[in-house]
Coordinates of C-alpha atoms and ligand atoms in Angstrom, one line a residue:
M1 CA -0.4 22.1 -14.7
F2 CA 2.6 24.4 -14.3
Y3 CA 5.5 24.5 -12.0
T4 CA 7.0 27.6 -10.3
S5 CA 10.0 28.3 -8.0
T6 CA 9.8 28.5 -4.2
R7 CA 11.9 31.7 -4.5
D8 CA 10.2 33.4 -7.5
N9 CA 6.5 33.2 -8.2
S10 CA 6.9 34.6 -11.7
V11 CA 8.6 31.4 -12.9
K12 CA 6.2 29.3 -14.9
V13 CA 7.5 26.1 -16.5
S14 CA 6.1 22.7 -17.6
S15 CA 7.0 19.5 -15.7
A16 CA 9.4 18.5 -18.5
E17 CA 11.3 21.8 -18.1
A18 CA 11.3 21.5 -14.3
I19 CA 12.7 17.9 -14.5
A20 CA 15.3 18.7 -17.2
Q21 CA 16.5 21.8 -15.4
G22 CA 16.6 20.2 -11.9
I23 CA 16.7 23.4 -9.9
S24 CA 15.4 26.9 -10.7
K25 CA 17.9 29.6 -11.8
D26 CA 17.0 31.7 -8.7
G27 CA 18.2 28.8 -6.5
G28 CA 14.7 27.8 -5.5
L29 CA 13.0 24.4 -6.0
F30 CA 10.3 23.6 -8.5
I31 CA 6.8 23.0 -7.1
P32 CA 3.5 22.5 -8.7
T33 CA 1.3 25.6 -8.8
E34 CA -1.6 23.6 -7.6
I35 CA -1.7 20.2 -5.8
P36 CA -4.1 17.9 -7.7
S37 CA -6.8 16.3 -5.6
I38 CA -8.0 12.7 -5.7
S39 CA -11.5 11.5 -4.7
K40 CA -12.5 8.5 -2.7
D41 CA -13.8 7.0 -6.0
F42 CA -10.3 7.5 -7.5
I43 CA -8.7 5.6 -4.6
D44 CA -11.4 2.8 -5.0
S45 CA -10.4 2.6 -8.7
L46 CA -6.7 2.1 -7.8
V47 CA -7.2 -0.6 -5.2
P48 CA -7.5 -3.6 -7.7
L49 CA -4.6 -2.3 -9.8
S50 CA -0.9 -3.3 -9.9
Y51 CA 1.8 -0.9 -8.7
I52 CA 2.6 0.0 -12.3
E53 CA -1.0 0.9 -13.2
R54 CA -1.4 2.9 -9.9
A55 CA 1.8 4.8 -10.8
K56 CA 0.5 5.7 -14.3
K57 CA -2.7 7.1 -12.9
V58 CA -1.0 9.2 -10.1
L59 CA 1.9 10.4 -12.3
S60 CA -0.5 11.6 -15.0
L61 CA -2.0 14.1 -12.5
Y62 CA 1.4 15.8 -12.2
L63 CA 3.1 15.3 -15.5
T64 CA 0.3 16.9 -17.6
D65 CA 2.6 17.6 -20.5
F66 CA 3.6 14.0 -20.9
T67 CA 1.4 11.8 -23.2
A68 CA -0.2 8.7 -21.8
D69 CA 2.1 6.6 -23.9
E70 CA 5.2 8.4 -22.6
I71 CA 4.1 7.9 -18.9
A72 CA 3.3 4.2 -19.7
M73 CA 6.8 3.7 -21.3
C74 CA 8.5 5.4 -18.3
V75 CA 6.7 3.5 -15.6
E76 CA 6.8 0.1 -17.3
G77 CA 10.5 0.5 -17.8
A78 CA 11.2 1.5 -14.2
Y79 CA 9.1 -1.1 -12.4
K80 CA 9.0 -4.0 -14.9
A81 CA 8.9 -7.5 -13.6
G82 CA 12.3 -8.7 -12.2
K83 CA 13.7 -5.3 -11.3
F84 CA 12.2 -5.4 -7.8
S85 CA 12.3 -8.5 -5.5
S86 CA 8.5 -8.2 -4.9
E87 CA 5.9 -8.2 -7.6
K88 CA 4.1 -5.6 -5.5
V89 CA 7.3 -3.4 -5.9
A90 CA 6.8 -1.7 -2.5
P91 CA 5.0 -4.4 -0.3
L92 CA 3.7 -4.0 3.2
A93 CA 5.0 -6.3 6.0
D94 CA 3.2 -6.7 9.3
Y95 CA 4.8 -4.9 12.3
N96 CA 2.1 -5.3 14.9
E97 CA -1.7 -5.2 14.9
N98 CA -1.8 -1.5 14.2
A99 CA 1.3 -0.9 12.1
S100 CA 2.8 -2.1 8.9
I101 CA 6.3 -1.7 7.4
L102 CA 6.4 -0.3 3.9
E103 CA 9.4 -2.0 2.3
L104 CA 10.8 0.5 -0.1
W105 CA 14.2 -1.3 -0.6
R106 CA 13.1 -4.1 -2.9
G107 CA 14.9 -2.5 -5.9
P108 CA 18.3 -3.2 -7.5
T109 CA 20.5 -1.4 -4.9
C110 CA 18.5 -2.4 -1.8
A111 CA 17.8 1.2 -0.7
F112 CA 14.6 3.2 -1.1
K113 CA 16.3 5.6 -3.5
D114 CA 15.7 3.0 -6.2
M115 CA 11.9 3.8 -6.1
A116 CA 12.7 7.2 -7.6
L117 CA 16.0 6.6 -9.3
Q118 CA 14.7 3.8 -11.4
L119 CA 12.1 6.1 -12.9
L120 CA 14.0 9.4 -13.0
P121 CA 16.2 8.5 -16.0
Y122 CA 13.1 7.7 -18.1
L123 CA 11.4 11.0 -17.0
L124 CA 14.6 12.9 -17.7
T125 CA 15.1 11.6 -21.2
V126 CA 11.5 12.2 -22.2
S127 CA 11.7 15.7 -20.6
A128 CA 15.0 16.4 -22.4
K129 CA 13.5 15.4 -25.8
K130 CA 10.6 17.8 -25.2
T131 CA 12.8 20.7 -24.1
V132 CA 16.4 20.4 -25.3
A133 CA 16.1 18.1 -28.3
D134 CA 19.1 15.9 -29.0
K135 CA 21.5 17.0 -26.3
T136 CA 23.3 14.4 -24.2
I137 CA 22.5 14.8 -20.5
V138 CA 25.4 14.5 -18.1
I139 CA 24.5 13.6 -14.6
L140 CA 27.1 14.5 -11.9
V141 CA 26.5 13.1 -8.4
A142 CA 28.3 13.6 -5.1
T143 CA 27.3 10.9 -2.8
S144 CA 27.8 9.7 0.7
G145 CA 26.7 6.2 -0.3
D146 CA 23.2 5.2 -1.3
T147 CA 22.3 7.9 -3.9
G148 CA 25.4 7.3 -6.0
K149 CA 24.8 3.6 -6.5
A150 CA 21.1 4.0 -7.0
A151 CA 21.7 6.7 -9.6
L152 CA 24.4 4.6 -11.4
E153 CA 22.0 1.7 -11.6
G154 CA 19.2 3.8 -12.8
F155 CA 21.2 5.6 -15.6
K156 CA 23.3 2.7 -16.7
D157 CA 23.1 2.3 -20.5
V158 CA 20.3 4.8 -20.8
P159 CA 20.7 6.3 -24.3
Q160 CA 21.9 10.0 -24.5
T161 CA 22.9 10.1 -20.9
K162 CA 26.2 9.8 -19.1
I163 CA 26.7 9.7 -15.3
M164 CA 29.7 10.4 -13.2
V165 CA 29.7 9.8 -9.4
F166 CA 32.2 11.2 -6.9
Y167 CA 32.4 9.8 -3.4
P168 CA 34.7 10.5 -0.4
N169 CA 37.4 7.8 -0.3
D170 CA 37.1 7.2 3.4
G171 CA 33.5 8.3 3.8
V172 CA 31.4 5.4 2.6
S173 CA 30.9 1.9 3.9
P174 CA 32.9 -1.0 2.3
M175 CA 29.7 -2.4 0.9
Q176 CA 28.7 0.9 -0.6
K177 CA 32.2 1.4 -2.1
L178 CA 32.2 -2.1 -3.7
Q179 CA 28.7 -1.5 -5.0
M180 CA 29.9 1.5 -6.9
A181 CA 33.3 0.2 -7.9
T182 CA 31.8 -2.8 -9.6
Q183 CA 29.1 -0.8 -11.5
E184 CA 28.3 -2.1 -15.0
G185 CA 27.3 0.0 -18.0
E186 CA 29.1 1.8 -20.9
N187 CA 28.0 5.4 -19.9
V188 CA 29.0 5.3 -16.2
C189 CA 32.1 6.4 -14.3
V190 CA 33.0 6.4 -10.6
C191 CA 35.8 8.3 -8.9
A192 CA 36.8 8.6 -5.3
I193 CA 38.2 11.9 -4.0
N194 CA 40.7 12.6 -1.3
G195 CA 38.4 14.6 1.0
N196 CA 35.1 14.3 2.8
F197 CA 31.5 14.4 1.5
D198 CA 31.4 18.2 1.7
D199 CA 34.5 18.4 -0.6
A200 CA 32.8 16.1 -3.1
Q201 CA 29.6 18.1 -2.9
N202 CA 31.3 21.5 -3.2
G203 CA 33.4 20.2 -6.1
V204 CA 30.3 19.0 -8.0
K205 CA 28.5 22.3 -7.3
A206 CA 31.5 24.3 -8.5
I207 CA 31.6 22.3 -11.8
F208 CA 27.8 22.7 -12.2
T209 CA 27.9 26.5 -11.9
D210 CA 31.1 27.1 -13.9
K211 CA 30.1 29.0 -17.1
A212 CA 33.2 28.0 -19.0
V213 CA 32.5 24.3 -18.3
A214 CA 28.8 24.8 -19.4
E215 CA 30.0 26.4 -22.7
K216 CA 32.4 23.5 -23.4
L217 CA 29.6 21.1 -22.8
A218 CA 27.2 23.1 -25.1
E219 CA 29.9 23.0 -27.9
N220 CA 29.8 19.3 -27.6
N221 CA 26.0 19.1 -27.5
M222 CA 25.8 18.1 -23.9
M223 CA 24.3 19.6 -20.7
F224 CA 24.4 18.9 -17.0
S225 CA 21.4 17.8 -15.0
S226 CA 20.9 16.7 -11.4
A227 CA 19.8 13.4 -9.9
N228 CA 19.5 14.4 -6.3
S229 CA 16.3 14.9 -4.4
I230 CA 15.9 18.6 -5.2
N231 CA 14.8 17.4 -8.7
W232 CA 11.0 17.2 -8.9
G233 CA 11.5 14.0 -11.0
R234 CA 12.7 12.3 -7.9
L235 CA 9.9 13.5 -5.6
V236 CA 6.9 12.7 -7.8
P237 CA 7.6 8.9 -8.0
Q238 CA 7.6 8.8 -4.2
I239 CA 4.1 10.2 -3.9
V240 CA 2.9 7.1 -5.6
Y241 CA 4.0 4.6 -2.9
Y242 CA 2.1 6.4 -0.1
I243 CA -1.1 6.3 -2.2
S244 CA -0.4 2.7 -3.1
A245 CA 0.2 1.7 0.5
Y246 CA -3.2 3.2 1.5
C247 CA -4.7 1.1 -1.3
D248 CA -2.9 -2.0 0.0
L249 CA -4.3 -1.4 3.6
I250 CA -7.8 -1.3 2.1
E251 CA -7.1 -4.4 0.1
Q252 CA -5.9 -6.2 3.2
G253 CA -9.0 -5.2 5.1
K254 CA -7.0 -3.2 7.7
I255 CA -8.9 0.0 6.9
K256 CA -11.9 1.1 4.9
N257 CA -11.6 3.7 2.2
G258 CA -11.9 7.0 4.0
D259 CA -10.3 5.8 7.3
E260 CA -7.2 7.6 8.5
M261 CA -3.6 6.4 8.6
N262 CA -0.4 7.7 10.2
V263 CA 2.9 7.7 8.3
V264 CA 6.3 7.4 10.0
V265 CA 9.4 8.3 7.9
P266 CA 13.1 8.1 8.8
T267 CA 14.2 11.5 7.5
G268 CA 17.4 13.1 6.1
N269 CA 16.8 15.6 3.2
F270 CA 13.0 15.7 3.9
G271 CA 12.2 14.3 0.4
N272 CA 10.5 11.0 1.5
I273 CA 8.3 12.6 4.1
L274 CA 7.4 15.5 1.8
A275 CA 6.1 13.0 -0.7
A276 CA 3.7 11.7 2.1
Y277 CA 2.7 15.3 2.7
Y278 CA 1.7 15.7 -1.0
A279 CA -0.3 12.5 -0.7
K280 CA -2.2 13.9 2.2
M281 CA -2.8 17.2 0.5
M282 CA -4.1 15.3 -2.6
G283 CA -6.8 13.7 -0.4
V284 CA -5.3 10.6 1.2
P285 CA -6.6 10.6 4.8
V286 CA -3.2 10.9 6.6
K287 CA -3.7 11.9 10.2
K288 CA -0.1 12.5 11.3
L289 CA 3.1 12.7 9.5
I290 CA 5.7 11.5 12.0
C291 CA 9.3 12.6 11.2
A292 CA 12.0 10.4 12.7
S293 CA 15.6 11.6 13.0
N294 CA 18.9 10.2 14.5
S295 CA 21.2 12.2 16.7
N296 CA 21.3 14.9 14.0
N297 CA 17.9 16.0 15.2
V298 CA 17.6 19.5 13.6
L299 CA 14.2 18.6 12.2
T300 CA 12.8 17.3 15.5
D301 CA 13.6 20.7 17.1
F302 CA 12.3 22.6 14.1
L303 CA 9.0 20.8 13.8
K304 CA 8.3 21.3 17.5
K305 CA 9.6 24.8 18.1
G306 CA 9.7 26.5 14.7
E307 CA 13.3 27.5 14.9
Y308 CA 15.7 25.8 12.3
D309 CA 19.2 26.0 13.7
R310 CA 22.0 24.1 11.8
N311 CA 24.6 25.5 14.2
R312 CA 25.1 22.4 16.1
K313 CA 27.4 19.4 16.5
F314 CA 27.4 17.0 13.5
Y315 CA 27.2 13.3 14.5
T316 CA 28.4 10.4 12.4
T317 CA 25.9 7.7 13.2
T318 CA 25.0 4.1 12.3
S319 CA 22.2 5.5 10.1
P320 CA 24.5 7.6 7.8
S321 CA 22.0 8.4 5.1
M322 CA 20.2 10.6 7.7
D323 CA 23.4 12.4 8.8
I324 CA 22.2 15.7 7.4
L325 CA 21.9 19.2 8.9
I326 CA 20.4 21.0 5.9
S327 CA 17.2 19.3 4.8
S328 CA 16.7 20.9 1.4
N329 CA 13.2 19.8 0.7
L330 CA 11.8 21.5 3.8
E331 CA 11.8 24.6 1.5
R332 CA 9.0 23.1 -0.5
L333 CA 6.8 22.5 2.6
L334 CA 7.4 26.0 3.9
Y335 CA 6.4 27.5 0.5
H336 CA 3.1 25.7 0.6
L337 CA 2.4 26.5 4.3
T338 CA 3.0 30.2 3.8
G339 CA 0.5 30.4 1.0
N340 CA 3.1 30.5 -1.8
N341 CA 5.0 33.4 -0.2
D342 CA 8.2 33.5 -2.3
A343 CA 9.4 36.6 -0.4
T344 CA 9.2 34.9 2.9
I345 CA 11.0 31.8 1.6
R346 CA 13.8 34.0 0.2
D347 CA 14.1 35.7 3.6
W348 CA 14.3 32.4 5.5
M349 CA 16.6 30.6 3.1
G350 CA 18.8 33.7 3.0
K351 CA 19.1 33.6 6.8
L352 CA 19.8 29.9 6.7
S353 CA 22.8 30.5 4.4
S354 CA 24.1 33.6 6.1
D355 CA 23.5 32.7 9.8
G356 CA 22.6 29.0 9.8
V357 CA 19.3 29.8 11.5
Y358 CA 15.7 31.1 10.9
T359 CA 12.4 31.1 12.8
V360 CA 9.0 30.7 11.2
D361 CA 6.0 32.8 12.1
A362 CA 3.3 31.6 14.6
D363 CA 0.8 30.7 11.9
T364 CA 3.2 28.5 10.0
L365 CA 4.3 26.8 13.2
S366 CA 0.7 26.0 14.2
Q367 CA 0.1 24.4 10.8
I368 CA 3.3 22.4 11.2
K369 CA 2.2 21.1 14.6
E370 CA -1.2 20.1 13.2
L371 CA 0.4 18.1 10.4
F372 CA 3.6 16.7 12.0
D373 CA 4.9 14.9 15.0
A374 CA 8.6 14.4 15.4
G375 CA 11.1 12.4 17.4
C376 CA 14.7 11.3 17.4
C377 CA 16.9 8.5 18.8
D378 CA 20.6 7.8 19.2
D379 CA 22.7 4.9 18.1
K380 CA 22.3 3.0 21.3
E381 CA 18.5 3.1 21.1
T382 CA 18.7 2.3 17.4
A383 CA 20.6 -0.9 18.2
E384 CA 18.2 -1.8 21.0
T385 CA 15.3 -1.4 18.7
I386 CA 16.9 -3.7 16.1
G387 CA 17.5 -6.3 18.8
E388 CA 14.0 -6.1 20.2
T389 CA 12.2 -6.1 16.9
Y390 CA 14.3 -9.0 15.7
K391 CA 13.1 -11.0 18.6
S392 CA 9.5 -10.5 17.6
G393 CA 10.4 -11.6 14.0
Y394 CA 11.5 -8.7 11.8
L395 CA 15.0 -7.7 11.0
L396 CA 15.3 -3.9 10.6
D397 CA 18.1 -1.9 9.1
T398 CA 19.5 1.0 11.2
H399 CA 17.5 3.8 9.4
T400 CA 14.1 2.0 9.7
A401 CA 15.0 1.2 13.3
V402 CA 15.1 4.9 14.1
A403 CA 11.6 5.2 12.6
V404 CA 10.3 2.2 14.7
K405 CA 11.7 3.7 17.9
V406 CA 10.2 7.1 17.2
Y407 CA 6.8 5.4 16.4
E408 CA 6.9 3.4 19.7
E409 CA 7.6 6.6 21.7
Y410 CA 4.8 8.4 19.8
V411 CA 2.3 5.7 20.7
K412 CA 3.4 5.7 24.3
E413 CA 2.9 9.5 24.5
T414 CA -0.3 9.8 22.6
G415 CA -2.1 6.4 22.9
D416 CA -2.9 6.9 19.2
K417 CA -4.0 3.5 17.7
T418 CA -4.5 4.8 14.2
V419 CA -3.4 2.3 11.5
T420 CA 0.2 3.3 10.7
V421 CA 2.6 2.8 7.9
I422 CA 6.3 2.9 8.8
A423 CA 8.6 3.6 5.8
S424 CA 11.5 1.1 5.6
T425 CA 14.3 2.6 3.7
A426 CA 17.1 0.0 3.4
N427 CA 17.7 -3.7 3.5
P428 CA 19.5 -4.7 6.7
Y429 CA 22.4 -6.2 4.8
K430 CA 23.4 -2.8 3.5
F431 CA 24.5 -2.0 7.0
S432 CA 25.5 -5.5 8.1
S433 CA 28.1 -4.5 10.7
S434 CA 25.7 -2.3 12.8
V435 CA 22.8 -4.7 12.4
L436 CA 25.0 -7.7 13.4
K437 CA 26.2 -5.9 16.5
A438 CA 22.6 -5.3 17.5
V439 CA 21.5 -9.0 17.2
C440 CA 24.7 -10.9 18.1
D441 CA 26.9 -10.6 21.2
D442 CA 30.1 -12.1 19.6
E443 CA 33.1 -10.0 18.9
I444 CA 32.9 -9.1 15.2
D445 CA 35.4 -6.3 14.6
N446 CA 38.0 -8.8 13.2
L447 CA 35.6 -9.9 10.5
D448 CA 35.7 -8.4 7.0
E449 CA 32.5 -7.1 5.3
F450 CA 31.5 -10.5 3.7
E451 CA 32.4 -12.5 6.8
Q452 CA 30.0 -10.1 8.7
V453 CA 27.3 -10.7 6.0
N454 CA 27.8 -14.5 6.4
K455 CA 27.6 -14.2 10.2
L456 CA 24.4 -12.2 9.9
I457 CA 22.9 -14.9 7.6
E458 CA 23.9 -17.6 10.1
T459 CA 22.6 -15.6 13.1
T460 CA 19.3 -14.5 11.7
E461 CA 18.6 -16.9 8.8
E462 CA 17.3 -13.8 6.9
P463 CA 18.1 -14.1 3.1
C464 CA 20.8 -11.7 1.9
P465 CA 19.8 -10.0 -1.4
P466 CA 21.8 -11.7 -4.2
Q467 CA 23.0 -8.3 -5.6
L468 CA 24.8 -7.7 -2.3
A469 CA 26.0 -11.3 -1.7
N470 CA 27.4 -11.6 -5.2
L471 CA 29.4 -8.4 -5.1
K472 CA 32.4 -10.4 -3.9
E473 CA 32.5 -12.2 -7.3
K474 CA 32.2 -9.0 -9.4
Q475 CA 34.9 -7.4 -11.3
V476 CA 36.1 -4.1 -9.9
R477 CA 36.0 -1.6 -12.8
F478 CA 36.7 1.8 -11.1
T479 CA 39.7 2.4 -8.9
S480 CA 40.6 6.1 -9.6
C481 CA 41.0 8.5 -6.8
C482 CA 41.6 12.2 -7.5
E483 CA 42.3 15.4 -5.6
K484 CA 39.5 17.9 -5.3
A485 CA 41.1 20.2 -7.8
E486 CA 41.3 17.4 -10.4
M487 CA 37.6 16.6 -10.5
I488 CA 36.9 18.7 -13.5
D489 CA 39.7 16.9 -15.5
M490 CA 38.1 13.6 -14.5
V491 CA 34.8 14.9 -15.9
Y492 CA 36.4 16.0 -19.2
K493 CA 38.2 12.7 -19.5
M494 CA 35.0 10.7 -19.0
L495 CA 33.2 12.9 -21.6
E496 CA 36.1 12.6 -24.0
I497 CA 36.3 16.4 -24.5
E498 CA 39.4 18.5 -24.2
Ligands
PLP1 C1 18.3 8.8 1.7 C2 17.9 7.9 2.8 C3 17.1 8.4 3.9 C4 16.6 9.8 4.0 O1 15.6 10.1 3.0 P1 15.3 11.7 2.7 O2 14.3 11.6 1.5 O3 16.6 12.3 2.4 O4 14.6 12.2 3.9 C5 16.7 7.5 4.8 N1 17.2 6.2 4.8 C6 18.0 5.7 3.8 C7 18.4 4.3 3.9 C8 18.4 6.5 2.8 O5 19.2 6.1 1.8

């Protein structure tokens, strides 16, 4: 199998090259030239297997230039016993008689990004060995919270890699800041910047594309790569858990092999829901892909009307990981729906960057409507949903609550009783303050982060994951804060090059 670029069909690379490079030189994203299909029998063969064994079988369909031993080493390293707080890795919890919650936050940093970022470092080091021999891979990340910590945890002490994370000093939650500042590992570095997330992101992009910097790294036998969700190596691990969830529903007797399921995903950059689309295209009988957004509802409008318009107010919400107006991975979906039309994608993405808006043709829109449903909800509805769902026995985080609310609205509108999987993307203790306000009437603004955590434990009796509760005791290792213009110096300092 080969990979090409959404913006240039003449590109033809192996999966290792796609993963090592991260993004195509033309600015497009790497996509497989054909989507492998799986049969009913293949799904039957997965049902009795563990998550690790299921992952090996699914990944081998996409990473055809990896040996079976390489895939086994990667998957076993990523999901080995003890790393995730459930032996099922991504277990299903009951929501109601028709719907289950797919808990994707059982990993080391309590957010769904672990599902991919525990595996990516392994995929990347194997890919680098195949394509760029003995170079050290330098991962630069700009983060608004969850990605930075998950990437640090995934890459910590991985041989021949170094990782540096920049975050906006006043733009992450206290819990997220502490998670990063206490990061362990000899090859990691974390630095705050005086600026917002866009400043961090632009600074990282500028360093990435600076030729002089690239040359200096090359002289020192190093190269940059990317750990954000435009990298195919982050998307492919996510396909596994939708197929695995379908197998679990069969195992639990909730469906028979061949029955349909719906999938609801709280969406930001469109990576997670795109993985569900690939699972459907491979042959998993997914009926509707339901895309849930917060007040930044650019995707809701797009999936209903076919016009993508980022020229709108940006809201800072209680589900910050979905506060996004440019959903990068949508480009991959559009490429597939237009029948691999790279010229059309160049046109639309060009308009998005010049005018902030583009409109798809009628055929593409009708395919989108067949595949997707979409909805959004604001912070007030998010809090109400956490409160109501808690009363019936399940404590949701703010992002998952958006998905639950959109699912409830969908059922009200359509009466669709199809068995449904709702993707749950974070543990509620990662967003203690908002969750606590939704389930407790007391005044809490005077409490610090850990007092809020304790109050949430007292109120709900839900266990707090030890890796969050124990942060208080951990040594703070990183306190640097730099100006935007100093970011490159921080990178050189970390890499110990002049
Ligand atoms: C990143 C993130 C999302 C959004 O996922 P995308 O793949 O970007 O759509 C949703 N919830 C949480 C908690 C996240 O960290």
